[in-house]
Coordinates of C-alpha atoms in Angstrom, one line a residue:
Chain A
X12 CA 288.6 162.9 104.3
X13 CA 287.2 159.3 104.0
X14 CA 290.4 157.3 103.5
X15 CA 288.7 153.9 103.8
X16 CA 287.4 153.6 100.2
X17 CA 290.8 154.0 98.8
X18 CA 291.7 150.5 100.0
X19 CA 291.5 148.4 96.8
X20 CA 290.6 145.2 98.8
X21 CA 287.9 147.0 100.8
X22 CA 286.3 148.2 97.6
X23 CA 286.5 144.8 96.0
X24 CA 284.6 143.4 99.0
X25 CA 282.0 146.1 99.1
X26 CA 281.2 145.6 95.4
X27 CA 280.6 141.8 95.7
X28 CA 279.3 141.4 99.2
X29 CA 275.6 141.3 98.2
X30 CA 276.3 138.6 95.6
X31 CA 278.0 136.4 98.3
X32 CA 275.1 136.8 100.6
X33 CA 272.8 135.7 97.9
X34 CA 274.9 132.7 97.3
X35 CA 274.9 131.9 101.0
X36 CA 271.1 131.9 101.1
X37 CA 270.9 129.8 97.9
X38 CA 273.3 127.3 99.5
X39 CA 271.1 127.0 102.6
X40 CA 268.1 126.5 100.4
X41 CA 269.8 123.8 98.3
X42 CA 271.1 122.0 101.4
X43 CA 267.7 122.0 103.1
X44 CA 265.4 121.2 100.2
X45 CA 267.7 119.5 97.7
X46 CA 268.8 120.7 94.3
X47 CA 266.0 118.8 92.6
X48 CA 263.3 120.7 94.3
X49 CA 264.7 124.2 93.7
X50 CA 263.1 126.3 91.0
X51 CA 264.9 126.9 87.8
X52 CA 265.9 130.5 88.5
X53 CA 267.5 129.7 91.9
X54 CA 269.3 126.7 90.5
X55 CA 270.7 128.8 87.6
X56 CA 271.7 131.6 90.1
X57 CA 273.4 129.1 92.3
X58 CA 275.6 127.8 89.6
X59 CA 276.4 131.3 88.2
X60 CA 276.9 132.8 91.6
X61 CA 279.2 129.9 92.6
X62 CA 281.5 130.5 89.6
X63 CA 281.6 134.2 90.4
X64 CA 282.6 133.3 94.0
X65 CA 285.4 131.1 92.9
X66 CA 286.7 134.0 90.8
X67 CA 286.4 136.3 93.8
X68 CA 288.3 133.8 95.9
X69 CA 291.2 133.6 93.4
X70 CA 291.4 137.4 93.2
X71 CA 291.1 137.9 97.0
X72 CA 294.0 135.5 97.5
X73 CA 296.1 137.8 95.4
X74 CA 295.0 141.3 96.5
X75 CA 293.6 141.0 100.0
X76 CA 295.2 140.6 103.4
X77 CA 291.9 140.6 105.2
X78 CA 291.9 137.3 107.1
X79 CA 288.2 137.5 107.8
X80 CA 287.4 137.9 104.1
X81 CA 289.7 135.1 103.0
X82 CA 288.3 132.7 105.6
X83 CA 284.7 133.5 104.6
X84 CA 285.3 133.1 100.9
X85 CA 287.2 129.9 101.4
X86 CA 284.3 128.4 103.4
X87 CA 281.6 129.9 101.1
X88 CA 283.1 128.6 97.9
X89 CA 283.8 125.2 99.4
X90 CA 280.2 124.9 100.6
X91 CA 278.9 126.0 97.2
X92 CA 281.2 123.6 95.4
X93 CA 279.7 120.7 97.5
X94 CA 276.2 121.8 96.5
X95 CA 276.9 122.3 92.8
X96 CA 278.8 119.1 92.4
X97 CA 276.4 116.9 94.2
X98 CA 275.4 113.5 92.8
X99 CA 272.3 114.1 90.6
X100 CA 271.1 110.5 90.2
X101 CA 267.8 109.1 91.2
X102 CA 267.6 105.8 92.9
X103 CA 265.1 104.1 90.6
X104 CA 267.0 105.0 87.5
X105 CA 270.1 103.6 89.2
X106 CA 268.7 100.2 89.9
X107 CA 267.2 100.0 86.5
X108 CA 270.4 100.9 84.8
X109 CA 272.4 98.3 86.9
X110 CA 270.2 95.4 85.8
X111 CA 269.6 96.4 82.2
X112 CA 273.0 97.7 81.3
X113 CA 276.0 98.1 83.6
X114 CA 276.0 94.7 85.3
X115 CA 275.7 92.5 82.2
X116 CA 278.2 94.7 80.4
X117 CA 280.6 94.3 83.2
X118 CA 280.1 90.6 83.2
X119 CA 280.9 90.4 79.5
X120 CA 283.9 92.7 79.8
X121 CA 285.5 90.5 82.4
X122 CA 284.6 87.1 80.9
X123 CA 288.3 86.0 81.0
X124 CA 288.4 86.4 84.8
X125 CA 285.1 84.7 85.3
X126 CA 286.2 81.8 83.1
X127 CA 289.3 81.6 85.2
X128 CA 287.1 81.4 88.3
X129 CA 285.0 78.6 86.8
X130 CA 288.3 76.8 85.7
X131 CA 289.7 77.0 89.3
X132 CA 286.5 75.4 90.7
X133 CA 286.3 72.7 87.9
X134 CA 290.0 71.8 88.3
X135 CA 289.5 71.6 92.1
X136 CA 286.5 69.3 91.5
X137 CA 288.3 67.1 89.2
X138 CA 291.3 66.8 91.5
X139 CA 289.1 66.1 94.5
X140 CA 287.2 63.4 92.5
X141 CA 290.3 61.6 91.3
X142 CA 292.0 61.8 94.7
X143 CA 289.0 60.3 96.4
X144 CA 288.9 57.4 94.0
X145 CA 292.6 56.8 94.7
X146 CA 292.2 56.9 98.5
X147 CA 288.9 57.6 100.3
X148 CA 290.6 59.0 103.4
X149 CA 291.3 62.2 101.4
X150 CA 287.6 62.9 102.0
X151 CA 288.3 63.9 105.6
X152 CA 291.0 66.3 104.5
X153 CA 288.8 68.2 102.0
X154 CA 285.6 68.3 104.0
X155 CA 285.7 69.1 107.7
X156 CA 283.3 67.0 109.7
X157 CA 280.9 69.9 110.6
X158 CA 280.4 70.5 106.8
X159 CA 280.0 66.9 105.8
X160 CA 277.2 66.5 108.3
X161 CA 277.6 62.8 108.7
X162 CA 278.0 62.1 105.0
X163 CA 281.3 60.4 105.3
X164 CA 282.7 57.3 103.5
X165 CA 281.7 55.4 106.6
X166 CA 278.0 56.2 106.3
X167 CA 275.6 53.7 104.7
X168 CA 274.1 54.2 101.3
X169 CA 270.6 54.4 102.8
X170 CA 271.7 57.3 105.0
X171 CA 273.2 59.2 102.1
X172 CA 269.9 58.7 100.2
X173 CA 267.9 59.9 103.1
X174 CA 269.8 63.1 103.3
X175 CA 269.3 63.9 99.6
X176 CA 265.5 63.2 99.8
X177 CA 264.8 64.3 103.3
X178 CA 261.2 65.5 103.7
X179 CA 261.6 66.5 107.4
X180 CA 264.2 69.3 107.6
X181 CA 264.8 70.9 111.0
X182 CA 264.3 74.4 109.7
X183 CA 261.9 75.8 107.1
X184 CA 260.9 79.1 105.6
X185 CA 262.5 82.3 106.7
X186 CA 264.8 80.6 109.2
X187 CA 266.1 78.2 106.6
X188 CA 266.6 81.1 104.2
X189 CA 268.6 83.1 106.7
X190 CA 270.7 80.1 107.7
X191 CA 271.5 79.2 104.1
X192 CA 272.3 82.8 103.2
X193 CA 275.0 83.0 105.9
X194 CA 276.2 79.5 105.2
X195 CA 279.6 78.4 104.3
X196 CA 279.4 79.3 100.7
X197 CA 278.6 83.0 101.3
X198 CA 281.6 83.3 103.5
X199 CA 283.7 81.7 100.8
X200 CA 282.4 84.1 98.2
X201 CA 283.2 87.1 100.4
X202 CA 286.7 85.9 101.1
X203 CA 287.3 84.9 97.5
X204 CA 286.4 88.4 96.4
X205 CA 288.1 90.4 99.2
X206 CA 291.3 88.4 99.2
X207 CA 291.8 88.7 95.5
X208 CA 293.5 92.0 96.2
X209 CA 296.5 90.0 97.6
X210 CA 297.9 89.2 94.1
X211 CA 295.1 86.6 93.2
X212 CA 296.6 83.7 95.1
X213 CA 294.2 83.4 98.0
X214 CA 291.2 83.7 95.6
X215 CA 292.5 80.9 93.4
X216 CA 293.4 78.7 96.4
X217 CA 290.1 79.1 98.1
X218 CA 288.1 78.4 94.9
X219 CA 290.2 75.4 94.2
X220 CA 289.7 74.2 97.8
X221 CA 286.0 74.6 97.5
X222 CA 286.1 72.5 94.3
X223 CA 288.1 69.8 96.0
X224 CA 285.4 69.3 98.6
X225 CA 282.8 69.2 95.9
X226 CA 284.7 66.7 93.9
X227 CA 285.3 64.5 96.8
X228 CA 281.6 64.5 97.8
X229 CA 280.5 63.8 94.2
X230 CA 283.0 60.9 94.1
X231 CA 281.6 59.4 97.3
X232 CA 278.1 59.5 96.0
X233 CA 279.1 58.1 92.5
X234 CA 280.9 55.3 94.4
X235 CA 277.6 54.4 96.0
X236 CA 275.6 54.8 92.8
X237 CA 273.9 58.0 94.0
X238 CA 275.7 60.3 91.6
X239 CA 272.7 61.5 89.6
X240 CA 270.7 62.0 92.8
X241 CA 273.4 64.1 94.4
X242 CA 273.6 66.1 91.1
X243 CA 269.9 66.9 91.4
X244 CA 270.2 67.8 95.1
X245 CA 273.1 70.1 94.3
X246 CA 271.7 71.5 91.0
X247 CA 268.6 73.1 92.4
X248 CA 270.6 75.8 94.2
X249 CA 274.2 74.9 93.4
X250 CA 274.1 76.0 89.8
X251 CA 273.4 79.5 91.0
X252 CA 275.4 79.4 94.2
X253 CA 278.6 77.9 92.8
X254 CA 278.4 80.3 89.8
X255 CA 278.2 83.1 92.3
X256 CA 281.4 81.9 93.9
X257 CA 283.1 81.7 90.5
X258 CA 281.9 85.2 89.6
X259 CA 283.1 86.5 93.0
X260 CA 286.4 84.8 92.3
X261 CA 286.5 86.5 88.9
X262 CA 286.1 89.9 90.6
X263 CA 288.9 89.1 93.0
X264 CA 291.2 87.9 90.3
X265 CA 290.5 91.2 88.4
X266 CA 291.6 93.2 91.5
X267 CA 294.7 91.0 91.9
X268 CA 295.6 91.2 88.3
X269 CA 295.4 95.0 88.4
X270 CA 298.1 94.9 91.1
X271 CA 300.2 92.3 89.4
X272 CA 300.0 93.7 85.9
X273 CA 299.1 97.4 86.2
X274 CA 300.1 98.2 82.6
X275 CA 300.9 101.8 81.9
X276 CA 298.9 103.0 84.9
X277 CA 300.2 103.4 88.5
X278 CA 299.2 100.5 90.7
X279 CA 296.7 102.6 92.7
X280 CA 295.0 103.9 89.5
X281 CA 294.9 100.4 88.0
X282 CA 293.3 99.1 91.1
X283 CA 290.7 101.9 91.0
X284 CA 290.0 101.1 87.4
X285 CA 289.6 97.4 87.9
X286 CA 287.4 98.1 90.9
X287 CA 284.7 99.6 88.6
X288 CA 283.9 96.2 87.1
X289 CA 285.0 94.1 90.1
X290 CA 282.4 95.8 92.3
X291 CA 279.6 95.0 89.8
X292 CA 280.7 91.4 89.7
X293 CA 280.6 91.3 93.5
X294 CA 277.1 92.8 93.5
X295 CA 275.9 90.2 90.9
X296 CA 277.5 87.5 93.0
X297 CA 275.6 88.8 96.1
X298 CA 272.3 88.8 94.2
X299 CA 272.9 85.3 93.0
X300 CA 273.7 84.1 96.5
X301 CA 270.4 85.6 97.8
X302 CA 268.6 83.8 94.9
X303 CA 270.4 80.6 95.8
X304 CA 269.4 80.9 99.4
X305 CA 265.7 81.3 98.4
X306 CA 266.0 78.2 96.2
X307 CA 267.7 76.2 98.9
X308 CA 265.5 77.4 101.8
X309 CA 262.1 77.1 100.1
X310 CA 262.3 74.8 97.0
X311 CA 264.8 72.1 97.8
X312 CA 262.4 70.5 100.3
X313 CA 259.3 71.0 98.2
X314 CA 260.7 69.5 95.0
X315 CA 261.6 65.9 95.6
X316 CA 261.7 64.6 92.1
X317 CA 265.2 64.3 90.6
X318 CA 264.4 65.5 87.1
X319 CA 262.4 68.5 88.2
X320 CA 265.4 69.4 90.5
X321 CA 267.7 69.3 87.5
X322 CA 265.2 71.3 85.4
X323 CA 264.7 74.0 88.0
X324 CA 268.4 74.3 88.8
X325 CA 269.7 74.4 85.3
X326 CA 266.7 76.4 84.1
X327 CA 267.6 79.1 86.6
X328 CA 271.2 78.9 85.5
X329 CA 270.2 79.3 81.9
X330 CA 268.3 82.4 82.8
X331 CA 271.4 83.9 84.5
X332 CA 273.4 83.1 81.4
X333 CA 270.9 84.6 79.0
X334 CA 270.8 87.8 81.1
X335 CA 274.6 88.1 81.2
X336 CA 274.9 87.5 77.5
X337 CA 272.0 89.4 76.0
X338 CA 271.0 92.2 78.4
X339 CA 272.3 95.7 77.8
X340 CA 273.4 95.3 74.2
X341 CA 272.9 98.4 72.2
X342 CA 270.6 98.1 69.2
X343 CA 273.2 98.9 66.6
Chain B
X3 CA 318.5 100.5 93.0
X4 CA 317.0 102.9 95.3
X5 CA 314.4 101.4 97.6
X6 CA 313.1 104.6 98.9
X7 CA 312.6 107.5 96.6
X8 CA 312.4 110.8 98.2
X9 CA 309.0 112.2 97.2
X10 CA 308.4 115.7 96.0
X11 CA 306.7 117.8 98.7
X12 CA 303.0 117.3 98.2
X13 CA 300.4 120.1 98.4
X14 CA 298.5 120.3 101.6
X15 CA 296.0 117.4 102.1
X16 CA 293.3 120.0 102.9
X17 CA 293.0 121.4 99.4
X18 CA 290.9 120.0 96.6
X19 CA 291.2 121.3 93.0
X20 CA 287.7 122.3 91.8
X21 CA 286.8 121.9 88.2
X22 CA 287.0 125.6 87.9
X23 CA 290.7 125.4 88.6
X24 CA 290.6 127.2 91.9
X25 CA 292.0 125.1 94.8
X26 CA 289.4 125.0 97.7
X27 CA 290.2 124.4 101.3
X28 CA 288.3 121.5 102.8
X29 CA 289.7 120.2 106.1
X30 CA 290.2 116.4 106.3
X31 CA 288.1 114.9 109.0
X32 CA 290.0 113.0 111.7
X33 CA 289.5 109.5 112.9
X34 CA 287.8 110.4 116.1
X35 CA 284.9 112.3 114.5
X36 CA 284.5 109.5 111.9
X37 CA 284.3 106.8 114.5
X38 CA 281.7 108.8 116.4
X39 CA 279.6 109.1 113.2
X40 CA 280.1 105.4 112.5
X41 CA 278.9 104.5 116.0
X42 CA 275.7 106.6 115.5
X43 CA 275.0 104.9 112.3
X44 CA 275.6 101.5 113.8
X45 CA 273.2 102.2 116.7
X46 CA 270.5 103.4 114.3
X47 CA 270.8 100.3 112.0
X48 CA 270.9 98.0 115.0
X49 CA 267.8 99.6 116.4
X50 CA 266.0 99.2 113.1
X51 CA 267.1 95.6 112.7
X52 CA 266.1 94.8 116.3
X53 CA 262.6 96.4 115.9
X54 CA 262.0 94.2 112.8
X55 CA 263.2 91.1 114.6
X56 CA 260.8 91.8 117.5
X57 CA 258.0 92.3 115.0
X58 CA 258.8 89.0 113.3
X59 CA 258.9 87.2 116.7
X60 CA 255.5 88.7 117.6
X61 CA 254.1 87.5 114.3
X62 CA 255.5 84.0 115.1
X63 CA 257.6 83.9 111.9
X64 CA 260.7 82.8 113.7
X65 CA 261.9 79.7 115.6
X66 CA 264.1 79.9 118.6
X67 CA 267.1 78.2 117.0
X68 CA 267.1 80.3 113.9
X69 CA 266.6 83.6 115.8
X70 CA 270.3 84.5 115.7
X71 CA 270.6 83.7 112.0
X72 CA 267.6 85.8 111.1
X73 CA 268.8 88.7 113.3
X74 CA 272.2 88.7 111.6
X75 CA 270.5 88.7 108.2
X76 CA 268.2 91.6 109.2
X77 CA 271.1 93.6 110.4
X78 CA 273.0 92.9 107.2
X79 CA 269.9 93.8 105.1
X80 CA 269.3 97.1 106.9
X81 CA 272.8 98.4 107.1
X82 CA 274.0 97.8 103.5
X83 CA 271.2 99.8 101.8
X84 CA 271.2 102.3 104.7
X85 CA 274.7 103.5 104.0
X86 CA 274.4 103.6 100.2
X87 CA 271.0 105.2 100.1
X88 CA 271.7 107.9 102.7
X89 CA 275.0 108.9 101.1
X90 CA 273.3 109.0 97.7
X91 CA 270.4 111.1 98.8
X92 CA 272.2 113.4 101.1
X93 CA 275.2 114.1 99.0
X94 CA 277.7 111.9 100.9
X95 CA 276.3 112.2 104.4
X96 CA 274.7 109.5 106.5
X97 CA 272.7 110.5 109.5
X98 CA 275.7 110.1 111.7
X99 CA 277.8 112.2 109.4
X100 CA 275.2 114.9 109.3
X101 CA 275.2 115.0 113.1
X102 CA 279.0 115.3 113.1
X103 CA 279.0 117.8 110.2
X104 CA 281.4 115.7 108.1
X105 CA 281.0 114.7 104.5
X106 CA 282.4 112.4 101.8
X107 CA 284.0 114.1 98.8
X108 CA 285.5 112.9 95.6
X109 CA 289.3 112.9 95.9
X110 CA 289.8 114.4 92.4
X111 CA 287.4 117.3 92.9
X112 CA 284.8 116.0 90.6
X113 CA 281.2 114.9 91.4
X114 CA 280.9 112.2 93.9
X115 CA 279.7 109.3 91.7
X116 CA 277.3 106.5 92.5
X117 CA 280.1 103.9 91.8
X118 CA 282.3 105.6 94.5
X119 CA 279.6 105.5 97.1
X120 CA 278.6 101.9 96.5
X121 CA 282.2 100.8 96.4
X122 CA 283.3 102.5 99.6
X123 CA 280.3 101.2 101.5
X124 CA 280.6 97.7 100.3
X125 CA 284.3 97.7 101.3
X126 CA 283.1 98.7 104.7
X127 CA 281.6 95.2 105.0
X128 CA 284.9 93.5 104.2
X129 CA 286.9 96.0 106.2
X130 CA 285.0 96.6 109.4
X131 CA 282.0 94.3 109.8
X132 CA 283.5 91.0 108.7
X133 CA 286.6 91.1 110.9
X134 CA 284.4 92.7 113.6
X135 CA 282.0 89.8 113.7
X136 CA 284.9 87.3 113.4
X137 CA 286.7 89.0 116.4
X138 CA 283.4 89.0 118.4
X139 CA 282.8 85.3 117.7
X140 CA 286.3 84.2 118.6
X141 CA 286.8 80.8 120.2
X142 CA 289.9 79.2 121.4
X143 CA 289.3 76.2 119.1
X144 CA 290.5 78.0 116.0
X145 CA 293.4 80.3 116.9
X146 CA 294.6 80.7 113.3
X147 CA 291.2 82.1 112.2
X148 CA 291.0 84.5 115.2
X149 CA 294.5 85.7 114.7
X150 CA 293.9 86.4 111.0
X151 CA 290.7 88.3 111.8
X152 CA 292.6 90.3 114.4
X153 CA 295.4 91.1 112.1
X154 CA 293.0 92.1 109.3
X155 CA 291.1 94.4 111.7
X156 CA 294.3 96.0 112.9
X157 CA 295.5 96.5 109.3
X158 CA 292.1 98.1 108.4
X159 CA 292.5 100.5 111.3
X160 CA 296.1 101.3 110.5
X161 CA 295.6 102.2 106.8
X162 CA 293.8 105.5 107.5
X163 CA 296.5 106.5 110.0
X164 CA 299.2 106.0 107.4
X165 CA 297.9 108.4 104.8
X166 CA 297.4 112.2 105.0
X167 CA 293.7 112.1 103.9
X168 CA 292.8 109.5 106.5
X169 CA 291.4 107.2 103.8
X170 CA 290.4 103.7 104.7
X171 CA 290.7 100.9 102.1
X172 CA 287.3 101.6 100.7
X173 CA 288.1 105.2 100.3
X174 CA 291.3 104.4 98.5
X175 CA 289.5 102.1 96.0
X176 CA 286.7 104.5 95.5
X177 CA 288.8 107.6 95.3
X178 CA 287.1 109.5 98.1
X179 CA 287.9 111.0 101.5
X180 CA 285.9 112.6 104.3
X181 CA 286.0 116.3 105.2
X182 CA 284.6 118.7 107.7
X183 CA 281.8 120.9 106.4
X184 CA 283.1 124.5 106.3
X185 CA 281.0 127.1 108.0
X186 CA 281.0 130.5 106.3
X187 CA 280.8 133.5 108.7
X188 CA 281.4 137.0 107.3
X189 CA 282.9 139.4 109.8
X190 CA 282.8 143.1 109.2
X191 CA 285.7 144.7 107.3
X192 CA 288.0 146.5 109.7
X193 CA 289.4 148.7 107.1
X194 CA 286.0 150.2 106.3
X195 CA 285.5 151.6 109.7
X196 CA 286.2 155.3 109.7
X197 CA 289.4 156.1 111.4
X198 CA 288.7 157.9 114.7
X199 CA 290.4 161.1 115.4
X200 CA 292.7 161.6 118.4
X201 CA 291.2 163.3 121.4
X202 CA 293.4 166.4 120.7
X203 CA 291.9 166.7 117.3
X204 CA 294.9 165.5 115.1
X205 CA 294.7 162.6 112.6
X206 CA 297.1 159.8 113.0
X207 CA 299.3 159.4 110.0
X208 CA 302.2 157.1 109.1
X209 CA 305.0 157.6 106.7
X210 CA 305.8 155.0 104.1
X211 CA 309.2 154.0 105.7
X212 CA 307.4 153.4 109.0
X213 CA 305.2 150.8 107.3
X214 CA 308.1 148.8 105.9
X215 CA 308.8 146.8 109.1
X216 CA 305.9 144.3 109.3
X217 CA 304.4 141.6 107.1
X218 CA 301.1 139.8 106.6
X219 CA 301.5 137.6 109.6
X220 CA 301.8 140.5 112.0
X221 CA 298.9 142.3 110.3
X222 CA 296.6 139.4 110.6
X223 CA 297.6 138.9 114.3
X224 CA 296.7 142.5 114.9
X225 CA 293.4 141.9 113.1
X226 CA 292.5 139.1 115.5
X227 CA 293.3 141.4 118.4
X228 CA 291.2 144.2 117.0
X229 CA 288.2 141.8 116.5
X230 CA 288.2 140.9 120.2
X231 CA 284.7 141.8 121.5
X232 CA 285.3 144.2 124.3
X233 CA 281.6 144.4 125.1
X234 CA 281.5 140.9 126.4
X235 CA 284.6 141.1 128.6
X236 CA 284.6 140.9 132.4
X237 CA 286.2 144.0 134.0
X238 CA 289.5 142.1 134.8
X239 CA 289.7 140.7 131.3
X240 CA 289.1 144.2 129.9
X241 CA 291.9 145.5 132.1
X242 CA 294.2 142.9 130.7
X243 CA 293.1 143.6 127.2
X244 CA 294.0 147.3 127.6
X245 CA 297.3 146.4 129.1
X246 CA 298.1 144.2 126.1
X247 CA 297.2 147.0 123.8
X248 CA 299.5 149.4 125.6
X249 CA 302.4 146.9 125.4
X250 CA 301.8 146.4 121.7
X251 CA 301.7 150.0 121.0
X252 CA 305.0 150.6 122.8
X253 CA 306.6 147.8 120.7
X254 CA 305.2 149.2 117.5
X255 CA 306.3 152.7 118.3
X256 CA 309.8 151.6 119.1
X257 CA 310.1 149.4 116.0
X258 CA 308.8 151.9 113.5
X259 CA 310.2 155.0 115.1
X260 CA 307.0 156.8 115.9
X261 CA 308.0 159.7 118.0
X262 CA 304.7 161.1 119.4
X263 CA 303.6 159.5 122.7
X264 CA 300.0 158.0 122.4
X265 CA 297.5 158.9 125.0
X266 CA 295.9 155.8 126.7
X267 CA 292.5 157.0 125.6
X268 CA 293.6 156.9 122.0
X269 CA 295.0 153.3 122.1
X270 CA 292.2 151.6 120.1
X271 CA 292.2 154.5 117.6
X272 CA 295.9 154.3 117.1
X273 CA 295.9 150.6 116.4
X274 CA 292.9 151.0 114.1
X275 CA 294.7 153.6 112.1
X276 CA 297.9 151.6 112.0
X277 CA 296.0 148.5 110.8
X278 CA 294.4 150.3 108.0
X279 CA 297.6 152.1 106.9
X280 CA 299.7 148.9 107.2
X281 CA 297.2 146.9 105.2
X282 CA 297.0 149.5 102.5
X283 CA 300.8 149.5 102.2
X284 CA 301.2 145.7 102.2
X285 CA 298.4 145.2 99.7
X286 CA 300.0 147.7 97.4
X287 CA 303.4 146.1 97.7
X288 CA 301.7 142.7 96.9
X289 CA 300.2 144.1 93.7
X290 CA 303.7 145.0 92.6
X291 CA 304.8 141.4 93.2
X292 CA 306.4 142.0 96.6
X293 CA 304.7 139.6 99.0
X294 CA 305.7 140.1 102.6
X295 CA 304.9 137.0 104.7
X296 CA 306.2 138.3 108.0
X297 CA 308.6 140.8 109.6
X298 CA 311.6 138.8 108.4
X299 CA 310.9 139.6 104.8
X300 CA 313.9 141.9 104.4
X301 CA 316.3 139.2 105.6
X302 CA 314.7 136.6 103.3
X303 CA 315.0 138.9 100.3
X304 CA 318.8 139.6 100.9
X305 CA 319.6 135.9 101.5
X306 CA 317.6 134.9 98.3

């Protein structure tokens, strides 16, 4: 008399319904409390029950025409999939791994690109220096007036010296830190990295241009016999900050190179692959920029002696280099 | 050389292949809901940065002329970790995304990695916030810069519109996209309801040739109609519902050649019986490899 049980799909559903409802409750538990805090038995059941549900879904798609069942199973397995394949990493371990392994390894892997970044900057500096010596009016081309801050070829040597050894800055402490963090160089670093995607050219051009301004300013001070003093003034934060720009440029170049020379991969895949290291370079550059802002905001005004400025600047630079070269090497 | 290759038809953008090899349906979230989530997050981080700024001002750690720079720094220092940490801890959901019930998933169906989350949120800086602040701080003195910022912002907005997964640049690089969270609701199985008997005591039966006319589409449309909750209907709506049932029964009877007239009191019972019989028949045909998508299946078979 009871015709209903003869329906294969109805029997299929009746047999498995309890298991699906168990899975549903496990999902709610996992979503509310997190997988880490579930006890062992429930976590094991969740994984096993999820795999049974995927099988059920695959079978139901073949044998059942019950829309309600299909919709339910689709939603249930999708929800369970999102729970089972959730990221399982802890924040502390992540930060630790970044500093002790993945960042320095990425730096070493992309040494060619970083070297290219440093070369761009150095070539720009050399060009700026030579062009200034040939004709000082180039200075105004490379350094816009708001950046030069009065330090033009028309300024007196005494004024230039006073800027380098100024003991009375208009901002100090936190305010200075914030101002320097969002200064010209940070913006350059962001652009240099982001624009690298457009086949490298903007990254190279911007780094070169940054070098030009640097070279011209150095030439002006050398001309007035203040070369070593400017070097000290720049070193204290510049070693870190300019290296950050070069590393950001290296990351940008890596992205651009992936688009120019994708090799056997599709361009999209090559970009994704290059992105893995490039992002780490960008993060390193960001950390270095913050460090540079601290040095610039707090230490540049406190340390007035030229040799100590050199020592601090290049000492910090050496620390970065040691970290990049030695950290995260396996013991083998 | 051909400039435009005709691409092979791609599988629907709403499916993801799970590591178990079963394609899962996860609907891609549209731009509107994502912008709403983004605005929620923006308001939250702005509020947090504003509160810290006020605290610093009260503690006399700021000077009036550096207030703006410190504010910008605080906003930056709250929002970057906010997005990364919330998406890491809550499995691809920020507070705004939780509110809108959307979620970030890995494009290839594998676990959403830390690298992907960091990358897509860092790109957000370059894609949304950088041109955003540039556009906000426009001045007529530098038209080239403002136009570049505007063009960049428009491009960043157009990229998601141009691909089926609504991925922005950061999503493309990280290999992720955003989906709606599915809500599983299990409705009762219509075929398991015992078939009611007609008021005159006879059971409704269908012959196999009578069930050869319809396909899965018609069956599932009938299912939706049978699931309509008559208990919650207003009297007029219920009247209309009964009229619809009567029309449908007339159509079915004419199509399948069912001779006996059906008494109005037996209408739900007739449809229930027809649904069960039709589903049993179609499912059996399907097991033998004869999938019938809709009532045109016979024509499709002869033409193919």
